[in-house]
């Protein structure tokens, strides 16, 4: 089939098509390359990719330097083993967040179950609040092959929320359910989040709302910008 510039431009988003059209008018001989489409991998492979992108240490130090009002937070994530794992396709992680000035005192600790979701055609990140958080503080600093990095199902604690991530280019983007997730955190009864996960970064719009629907904490004018160390 012969290539038609008009048809090609008409199928693009308005901002993109307008840019290409202007460029073509200014330079009629310009070569228009066909868009590169990333081949979709299986959901199981995508779950592995999401886990790999989460593992490691990221912080918001660059954002805190640019904006003194922004918190300087470190997020540490590592892979763990689970005794008698029920879902063989699930990957389990431990994640904690702490202020960079007090890394030994994490203020948020979660176990994460990363798994393919055929129903939503996405990767589900299901978070659990540990029943005994102090027991797991600093878990990622322990030897990766240590027995201490293997937990029981009962250690995972209470399910907190789900985020469904879909592949976008070399990264992933996802949200909590439309109505958010129930919570009892610093005056919030409902939390929402939007996540943009990339090879070297993660942006999060983590927000808490009270019973009247008023935001009581979390991102307001900009996301939290975590960058890989």
PDB file of C-alpha atoms in Angstrom:
ATOM      1  CA  UNK A   1       0.000   0.000   0.000  1.00  0.00           C
ATOM      2  CA  UNK A   2       1.371   3.438  -0.983  1.00  0.00           C
ATOM      3  CA  UNK A   3       2.302   5.691   1.916  1.00  0.00           C
ATOM      4  CA  UNK A   4      -0.050   8.697   2.292  1.00  0.00           C
ATOM      5  CA  UNK A   5       1.235  11.552   4.430  1.00  0.00           C
ATOM      6  CA  UNK A   6      -2.276  12.959   4.815  1.00  0.00           C
ATOM      7  CA  UNK A   7      -3.678   9.682   6.108  1.00  0.00           C
ATOM      8  CA  UNK A   8      -0.661   9.198   8.381  1.00  0.00           C
ATOM      9  CA  UNK A   9      -1.037  12.648   9.965  1.00  0.00           C
ATOM     10  CA  UNK A  10      -4.815  12.358  10.369  1.00  0.00           C
ATOM     11  CA  UNK A  11      -4.400   9.303  12.603  1.00  0.00           C
ATOM     12  CA  UNK A  12      -1.987  11.003  15.013  1.00  0.00           C
ATOM     13  CA  UNK A  13      -2.880  13.022  18.150  1.00  0.00           C
ATOM     14  CA  UNK A  14      -3.602  16.675  17.301  1.00  0.00           C
ATOM     15  CA  UNK A  15      -0.432  18.070  18.884  1.00  0.00           C
ATOM     16  CA  UNK A  16       1.787  15.573  17.113  1.00  0.00           C
ATOM     17  CA  UNK A  17       0.046  15.808  13.734  1.00  0.00           C
ATOM     18  CA  UNK A  18       0.184  19.607  13.811  1.00  0.00           C
ATOM     19  CA  UNK A  19       3.923  19.556  14.438  1.00  0.00           C
ATOM     20  CA  UNK A  20       4.548  17.122  11.599  1.00  0.00           C
ATOM     21  CA  UNK A  21       2.327  19.073   9.191  1.00  0.00           C
ATOM     22  CA  UNK A  22       4.142  22.337   9.902  1.00  0.00           C
ATOM     23  CA  UNK A  23       7.522  20.653   9.483  1.00  0.00           C
ATOM     24  CA  UNK A  24       6.433  19.214   6.151  1.00  0.00           C
ATOM     25  CA  UNK A  25       5.182  22.579   4.875  1.00  0.00           C
ATOM     26  CA  UNK A  26       8.491  24.197   5.761  1.00  0.00           C
ATOM     27  CA  UNK A  27      10.534  21.319   4.368  1.00  0.00           C
ATOM     28  CA  UNK A  28       8.512  19.414   1.722  1.00  0.00           C
ATOM     29  CA  UNK A  29      11.335  16.992   1.083  1.00  0.00           C
ATOM     30  CA  UNK A  30      11.587  15.898   4.704  1.00  0.00           C
ATOM     31  CA  UNK A  31      11.388  12.143   5.194  1.00  0.00           C
ATOM     32  CA  UNK A  32       8.607  11.074   7.559  1.00  0.00           C
ATOM     33  CA  UNK A  33       9.721   7.986   9.460  1.00  0.00           C
ATOM     34  CA  UNK A  34       7.113   5.414  10.372  1.00  0.00           C
ATOM     35  CA  UNK A  35       6.387   5.290  14.120  1.00  0.00           C
ATOM     36  CA  UNK A  36       8.271   2.672  16.097  1.00  0.00           C
ATOM     37  CA  UNK A  37       5.827   0.406  17.897  1.00  0.00           C
ATOM     38  CA  UNK A  38       7.136  -1.627  20.807  1.00  0.00           C
ATOM     39  CA  UNK A  39       6.273  -5.297  20.496  1.00  0.00           C
ATOM     40  CA  UNK A  40       4.026  -6.292  23.381  1.00  0.00           C
ATOM     41  CA  UNK A  41       5.464  -8.898  25.722  1.00  0.00           C
ATOM     42  CA  UNK A  42       3.383 -11.365  27.716  1.00  0.00           C
ATOM     43  CA  UNK A  43       1.804 -10.246  30.975  1.00  0.00           C
ATOM     44  CA  UNK A  44       4.107 -12.623  32.844  1.00  0.00           C
ATOM     45  CA  UNK A  45       7.140 -10.921  31.279  1.00  0.00           C
ATOM     46  CA  UNK A  46       5.688  -7.512  32.061  1.00  0.00           C
ATOM     47  CA  UNK A  47       5.278  -8.499  35.724  1.00  0.00           C
ATOM     48  CA  UNK A  48       8.969  -9.422  35.818  1.00  0.00           C
ATOM     49  CA  UNK A  49       9.842  -6.078  34.196  1.00  0.00           C
ATOM     50  CA  UNK A  50       7.782  -4.107  36.716  1.00  0.00           C
ATOM     51  CA  UNK A  51       9.460  -5.919  39.615  1.00  0.00           C
ATOM     52  CA  UNK A  52      12.909  -5.254  38.132  1.00  0.00           C
ATOM     53  CA  UNK A  53      12.112  -1.552  37.700  1.00  0.00           C
ATOM     54  CA  UNK A  54      10.995  -1.272  41.327  1.00  0.00           C
ATOM     55  CA  UNK A  55      13.956  -3.074  42.910  1.00  0.00           C
ATOM     56  CA  UNK A  56      16.757  -0.842  44.183  1.00  0.00           C
ATOM     57  CA  UNK A  57      17.062   2.551  45.839  1.00  0.00           C
ATOM     58  CA  UNK A  58      15.477   5.771  44.620  1.00  0.00           C
ATOM     59  CA  UNK A  59      15.191   9.145  46.300  1.00  0.00           C
ATOM     60  CA  UNK A  60      13.722  12.599  45.831  1.00  0.00           C
ATOM     61  CA  UNK A  61      16.948  14.485  46.642  1.00  0.00           C
ATOM     62  CA  UNK A  62      17.080  16.281  43.266  1.00  0.00           C
ATOM     63  CA  UNK A  63      13.507  17.488  43.699  1.00  0.00           C
ATOM     64  CA  UNK A  64      14.231  18.603  47.268  1.00  0.00           C
ATOM     65  CA  UNK A  65      17.204  20.662  46.069  1.00  0.00           C
ATOM     66  CA  UNK A  66      15.101  22.349  43.385  1.00  0.00           C
ATOM     67  CA  UNK A  67      12.180  22.879  45.763  1.00  0.00           C
ATOM     68  CA  UNK A  68      13.089  23.300  49.458  1.00  0.00           C
ATOM     69  CA  UNK A  69       9.463  22.566  50.411  1.00  0.00           C
ATOM     70  CA  UNK A  70       9.618  19.109  48.837  1.00  0.00           C
ATOM     71  CA  UNK A  71      10.545  16.227  51.185  1.00  0.00           C
ATOM     72  CA  UNK A  72      13.801  14.332  50.700  1.00  0.00           C
ATOM     73  CA  UNK A  73      12.666  10.710  50.809  1.00  0.00           C
ATOM     74  CA  UNK A  74      14.446   7.453  50.022  1.00  0.00           C
ATOM     75  CA  UNK A  75      12.507   4.447  48.741  1.00  0.00           C
ATOM     76  CA  UNK A  76      14.185   1.048  49.068  1.00  0.00           C
ATOM     77  CA  UNK A  77      12.770  -2.081  47.429  1.00  0.00           C
ATOM     78  CA  UNK A  78      14.040  -5.662  47.262  1.00  0.00           C
ATOM     79  CA  UNK A  79      12.823  -9.057  46.165  1.00  0.00           C
ATOM     80  CA  UNK A  80      11.830 -11.573  48.838  1.00  0.00           C
ATOM     81  CA  UNK A  81      10.880 -15.226  48.990  1.00  0.00           C
ATOM     82  CA  UNK A  82       7.548 -16.519  50.222  1.00  0.00           C
ATOM     83  CA  UNK A  83       7.033 -19.821  52.022  1.00  0.00           C
ATOM     84  CA  UNK A  84       4.319 -21.967  50.396  1.00  0.00           C
ATOM     85  CA  UNK A  85       3.641 -19.452  47.651  1.00  0.00           C
ATOM     86  CA  UNK A  86       0.099 -19.972  46.338  1.00  0.00           C
ATOM     87  CA  UNK A  87       0.415 -18.160  43.004  1.00  0.00           C
ATOM     88  CA  UNK A  88       3.530 -19.258  41.082  1.00  0.00           C
ATOM     89  CA  UNK A  89       3.313 -16.235  38.758  1.00  0.00           C
ATOM     90  CA  UNK A  90       3.412 -13.747  41.635  1.00  0.00           C
ATOM     91  CA  UNK A  91       6.593 -11.884  42.553  1.00  0.00           C
ATOM     92  CA  UNK A  92       6.937 -10.596  46.105  1.00  0.00           C
ATOM     93  CA  UNK A  93       8.845  -7.472  47.121  1.00  0.00           C
ATOM     94  CA  UNK A  94       9.478  -5.569  50.317  1.00  0.00           C
ATOM     95  CA  UNK A  95       9.445  -1.774  50.124  1.00  0.00           C
ATOM     96  CA  UNK A  96      10.062   0.938  52.679  1.00  0.00           C
ATOM     97  CA  UNK A  97      10.195   4.723  52.606  1.00  0.00           C
ATOM     98  CA  UNK A  98      12.128   6.892  55.019  1.00  0.00           C
ATOM     99  CA  UNK A  99      13.286  10.467  55.274  1.00  0.00           C
ATOM    100  CA  UNK A 100      16.866  10.680  54.014  1.00  0.00           C
ATOM    101  CA  UNK A 101      17.945  12.045  57.398  1.00  0.00           C
ATOM    102  CA  UNK A 102      16.585   9.014  59.289  1.00  0.00           C
ATOM    103  CA  UNK A 103      16.855   5.962  57.037  1.00  0.00           C
ATOM    104  CA  UNK A 104      16.729   3.614  60.039  1.00  0.00           C
ATOM    105  CA  UNK A 105      13.204   4.809  60.860  1.00  0.00           C
ATOM    106  CA  UNK A 106      10.970   4.077  57.863  1.00  0.00           C
ATOM    107  CA  UNK A 107       7.575   5.765  58.033  1.00  0.00           C
ATOM    108  CA  UNK A 108       5.997   3.511  55.407  1.00  0.00           C
ATOM    109  CA  UNK A 109       6.562  -0.239  55.000  1.00  0.00           C
ATOM    110  CA  UNK A 110       4.813  -2.521  52.565  1.00  0.00           C
ATOM    111  CA  UNK A 111       5.009  -5.971  51.042  1.00  0.00           C
ATOM    112  CA  UNK A 112       4.125  -5.939  47.349  1.00  0.00           C
ATOM    113  CA  UNK A 113       2.711  -8.748  45.250  1.00  0.00           C
ATOM    114  CA  UNK A 114       3.425  -8.149  41.561  1.00  0.00           C
ATOM    115  CA  UNK A 115       1.375 -10.386  39.284  1.00  0.00           C
ATOM    116  CA  UNK A 116      -0.139 -10.529  35.782  1.00  0.00           C
ATOM    117  CA  UNK A 117      -3.836  -9.627  35.657  1.00  0.00           C
ATOM    118  CA  UNK A 118      -5.521 -11.191  32.644  1.00  0.00           C
ATOM    119  CA  UNK A 119      -8.855  -9.579  33.548  1.00  0.00           C
ATOM    120  CA  UNK A 120      -7.511  -6.026  33.256  1.00  0.00           C
ATOM    121  CA  UNK A 121      -4.730  -6.923  30.803  1.00  0.00           C
ATOM    122  CA  UNK A 122      -2.233  -5.217  33.064  1.00  0.00           C
ATOM    123  CA  UNK A 123       0.225  -5.877  35.880  1.00  0.00           C
ATOM    124  CA  UNK A 124      -1.263  -5.699  39.360  1.00  0.00           C
ATOM    125  CA  UNK A 125       0.771  -4.348  42.258  1.00  0.00           C
ATOM    126  CA  UNK A 126      -1.013  -5.377  45.438  1.00  0.00           C
ATOM    127  CA  UNK A 127       0.300  -3.851  48.656  1.00  0.00           C
ATOM    128  CA  UNK A 128       0.138  -5.316  52.162  1.00  0.00           C
ATOM    129  CA  UNK A 129       0.729  -3.584  55.492  1.00  0.00           C
ATOM    130  CA  UNK A 130       2.916  -5.817  57.705  1.00  0.00           C
ATOM    131  CA  UNK A 131       1.460  -6.831  61.048  1.00  0.00           C
ATOM    132  CA  UNK A 132       4.829  -6.189  62.739  1.00  0.00           C
ATOM    133  CA  UNK A 133       6.569  -3.385  60.785  1.00  0.00           C
ATOM    134  CA  UNK A 134       9.520  -2.988  63.165  1.00  0.00           C
ATOM    135  CA  UNK A 135      10.561  -6.581  62.477  1.00  0.00           C
ATOM    136  CA  UNK A 136      11.131  -5.801  58.795  1.00  0.00           C
ATOM    137  CA  UNK A 137      12.826  -2.406  58.971  1.00  0.00           C
ATOM    138  CA  UNK A 138      16.056  -2.516  56.974  1.00  0.00           C
ATOM    139  CA  UNK A 139      15.174  -5.889  55.426  1.00  0.00           C
ATOM    140  CA  UNK A 140      16.733  -4.972  52.072  1.00  0.00           C
ATOM    141  CA  UNK A 141      20.104  -4.363  53.724  1.00  0.00           C
ATOM    142  CA  UNK A 142      20.297  -8.006  54.763  1.00  0.00           C
ATOM    143  CA  UNK A 143      22.025 -10.536  52.510  1.00  0.00           C
ATOM    144  CA  UNK A 144      19.856 -11.338  49.498  1.00  0.00           C
ATOM    145  CA  UNK A 145      20.192 -15.107  49.980  1.00  0.00           C
ATOM    146  CA  UNK A 146      19.541 -14.862  53.717  1.00  0.00           C
ATOM    147  CA  UNK A 147      16.735 -16.870  55.304  1.00  0.00           C
ATOM    148  CA  UNK A 148      15.613 -13.529  56.739  1.00  0.00           C
ATOM    149  CA  UNK A 149      14.441 -12.475  53.283  1.00  0.00           C
ATOM    150  CA  UNK A 150      11.939 -15.344  53.207  1.00  0.00           C
ATOM    151  CA  UNK A 151       8.572 -14.600  54.799  1.00  0.00           C
ATOM    152  CA  UNK A 152       5.391 -16.518  55.578  1.00  0.00           C
ATOM    153  CA  UNK A 153       1.980 -15.698  54.151  1.00  0.00           C
ATOM    154  CA  UNK A 154       0.895 -14.590  57.618  1.00  0.00           C
ATOM    155  CA  UNK A 155       3.763 -12.066  57.686  1.00  0.00           C
ATOM    156  CA  UNK A 156       2.350 -10.139  54.734  1.00  0.00           C
ATOM    157  CA  UNK A 157      -0.356  -8.598  56.869  1.00  0.00           C
ATOM    158  CA  UNK A 158      -3.435  -6.775  55.628  1.00  0.00           C
ATOM    159  CA  UNK A 159      -4.076  -6.048  51.925  1.00  0.00           C
ATOM    160  CA  UNK A 160      -4.098  -2.277  51.493  1.00  0.00           C
ATOM    161  CA  UNK A 161      -4.519  -1.344  47.854  1.00  0.00           C
ATOM    162  CA  UNK A 162      -4.081  -2.344  44.212  1.00  0.00           C
ATOM    163  CA  UNK A 163      -2.400  -0.416  41.418  1.00  0.00           C
ATOM    164  CA  UNK A 164      -2.857  -1.654  37.856  1.00  0.00           C
ATOM    165  CA  UNK A 165       0.081  -0.875  35.567  1.00  0.00           C
ATOM    166  CA  UNK A 166       0.117  -0.929  31.781  1.00  0.00           C
ATOM    167  CA  UNK A 167       3.155  -0.896  29.529  1.00  0.00           C
ATOM    168  CA  UNK A 168       3.943   2.467  27.930  1.00  0.00           C
ATOM    169  CA  UNK A 169       7.105   2.502  25.830  1.00  0.00           C
ATOM    170  CA  UNK A 170       9.992   1.338  28.017  1.00  0.00           C
ATOM    171  CA  UNK A 171       8.089   1.944  31.240  1.00  0.00           C
ATOM    172  CA  UNK A 172       4.729   1.477  32.918  1.00  0.00           C
ATOM    173  CA  UNK A 173       1.887   3.725  34.001  1.00  0.00           C
ATOM    174  CA  UNK A 174      -0.916   2.902  36.386  1.00  0.00           C
ATOM    175  CA  UNK A 175      -3.525   3.972  38.896  1.00  0.00           C
ATOM    176  CA  UNK A 176      -5.433   2.813  41.918  1.00  0.00           C
ATOM    177  CA  UNK A 177      -9.123   1.931  41.322  1.00  0.00           C
ATOM    178  CA  UNK A 178     -11.353   4.888  40.387  1.00  0.00           C
ATOM    179  CA  UNK A 179     -12.662   5.336  43.943  1.00  0.00           C
ATOM    180  CA  UNK A 180      -9.239   4.819  45.474  1.00  0.00           C
ATOM    181  CA  UNK A 181      -8.603   2.488  48.398  1.00  0.00           C
ATOM    182  CA  UNK A 182      -9.976   2.652  51.969  1.00  0.00           C
ATOM    183  CA  UNK A 183      -7.437   3.817  54.529  1.00  0.00           C
ATOM    184  CA  UNK A 184      -6.849   5.144  58.029  1.00  0.00           C
ATOM    185  CA  UNK A 185      -3.678   7.135  57.523  1.00  0.00           C
ATOM    186  CA  UNK A 186      -3.043  10.603  58.996  1.00  0.00           C
ATOM    187  CA  UNK A 187      -6.689  11.658  58.784  1.00  0.00           C
ATOM    188  CA  UNK A 188      -7.340  10.100  55.386  1.00  0.00           C
ATOM    189  CA  UNK A 189     -10.100   7.553  54.860  1.00  0.00           C
ATOM    190  CA  UNK A 190      -9.336   7.080  51.167  1.00  0.00           C
ATOM    191  CA  UNK A 191      -6.097   7.095  49.205  1.00  0.00           C
ATOM    192  CA  UNK A 192      -5.391   7.372  45.492  1.00  0.00           C
ATOM    193  CA  UNK A 193      -2.220   7.093  43.472  1.00  0.00           C
ATOM    194  CA  UNK A 194      -0.996   7.525  39.921  1.00  0.00           C
ATOM    195  CA  UNK A 195       2.390   5.993  39.091  1.00  0.00           C
ATOM    196  CA  UNK A 196       4.776   6.527  36.195  1.00  0.00           C
ATOM    197  CA  UNK A 197       7.530   3.909  36.335  1.00  0.00           C
ATOM    198  CA  UNK A 198      10.632   4.147  34.118  1.00  0.00           C
ATOM    199  CA  UNK A 199      14.080   2.482  34.054  1.00  0.00           C
ATOM    200  CA  UNK A 200      15.726   5.285  36.052  1.00  0.00           C
ATOM    201  CA  UNK A 201      12.813   6.918  37.840  1.00  0.00           C
ATOM    202  CA  UNK A 202       9.354   6.757  39.326  1.00  0.00           C
ATOM    203  CA  UNK A 203       6.860   9.603  39.660  1.00  0.00           C
ATOM    204  CA  UNK A 204       4.001   9.129  42.112  1.00  0.00           C
ATOM    205  CA  UNK A 205       0.860  11.139  42.866  1.00  0.00           C
ATOM    206  CA  UNK A 206       0.148   9.662  46.285  1.00  0.00           C
ATOM    207  CA  UNK A 207      -2.817  11.407  47.936  1.00  0.00           C
ATOM    208  CA  UNK A 208      -5.013  11.010  51.017  1.00  0.00           C
ATOM    209  CA  UNK A 209      -8.600  12.302  51.363  1.00  0.00           C
ATOM    210  CA  UNK A 210     -10.823  12.719  54.417  1.00  0.00           C
ATOM    211  CA  UNK A 211     -14.489  11.714  54.752  1.00  0.00           C
ATOM    212  CA  UNK A 212     -15.590  14.984  53.116  1.00  0.00           C
ATOM    213  CA  UNK A 213     -13.407  14.349  50.079  1.00  0.00           C
ATOM    214  CA  UNK A 214     -10.840  16.997  51.007  1.00  0.00           C
ATOM    215  CA  UNK A 215      -7.195  16.187  50.313  1.00  0.00           C
ATOM    216  CA  UNK A 216      -5.358  16.095  53.640  1.00  0.00           C
ATOM    217  CA  UNK A 217      -1.904  15.013  52.496  1.00  0.00           C
ATOM    218  CA  UNK A 218       0.121  14.004  49.462  1.00  0.00           C
ATOM    219  CA  UNK A 219       1.118  15.425  46.094  1.00  0.00           C
ATOM    220  CA  UNK A 220      -0.629  18.656  45.085  1.00  0.00           C
ATOM    221  CA  UNK A 221       0.932  20.689  42.286  1.00  0.00           C
ATOM    222  CA  UNK A 222       3.525  18.126  41.236  1.00  0.00           C
ATOM    223  CA  UNK A 223       4.330  14.444  41.635  1.00  0.00           C
ATOM    224  CA  UNK A 224       6.961  13.040  43.961  1.00  0.00           C
ATOM    225  CA  UNK A 225       9.983  12.564  41.699  1.00  0.00           C
ATOM    226  CA  UNK A 226      11.982   9.501  42.738  1.00  0.00           C
ATOM    227  CA  UNK A 227      15.263   9.012  40.875  1.00  0.00           C
ATOM    228  CA  UNK A 228      17.424   5.902  40.934  1.00  0.00           C
ATOM    229  CA  UNK A 229      20.642   6.198  42.925  1.00  0.00           C
TER     230      UNK A 229
END
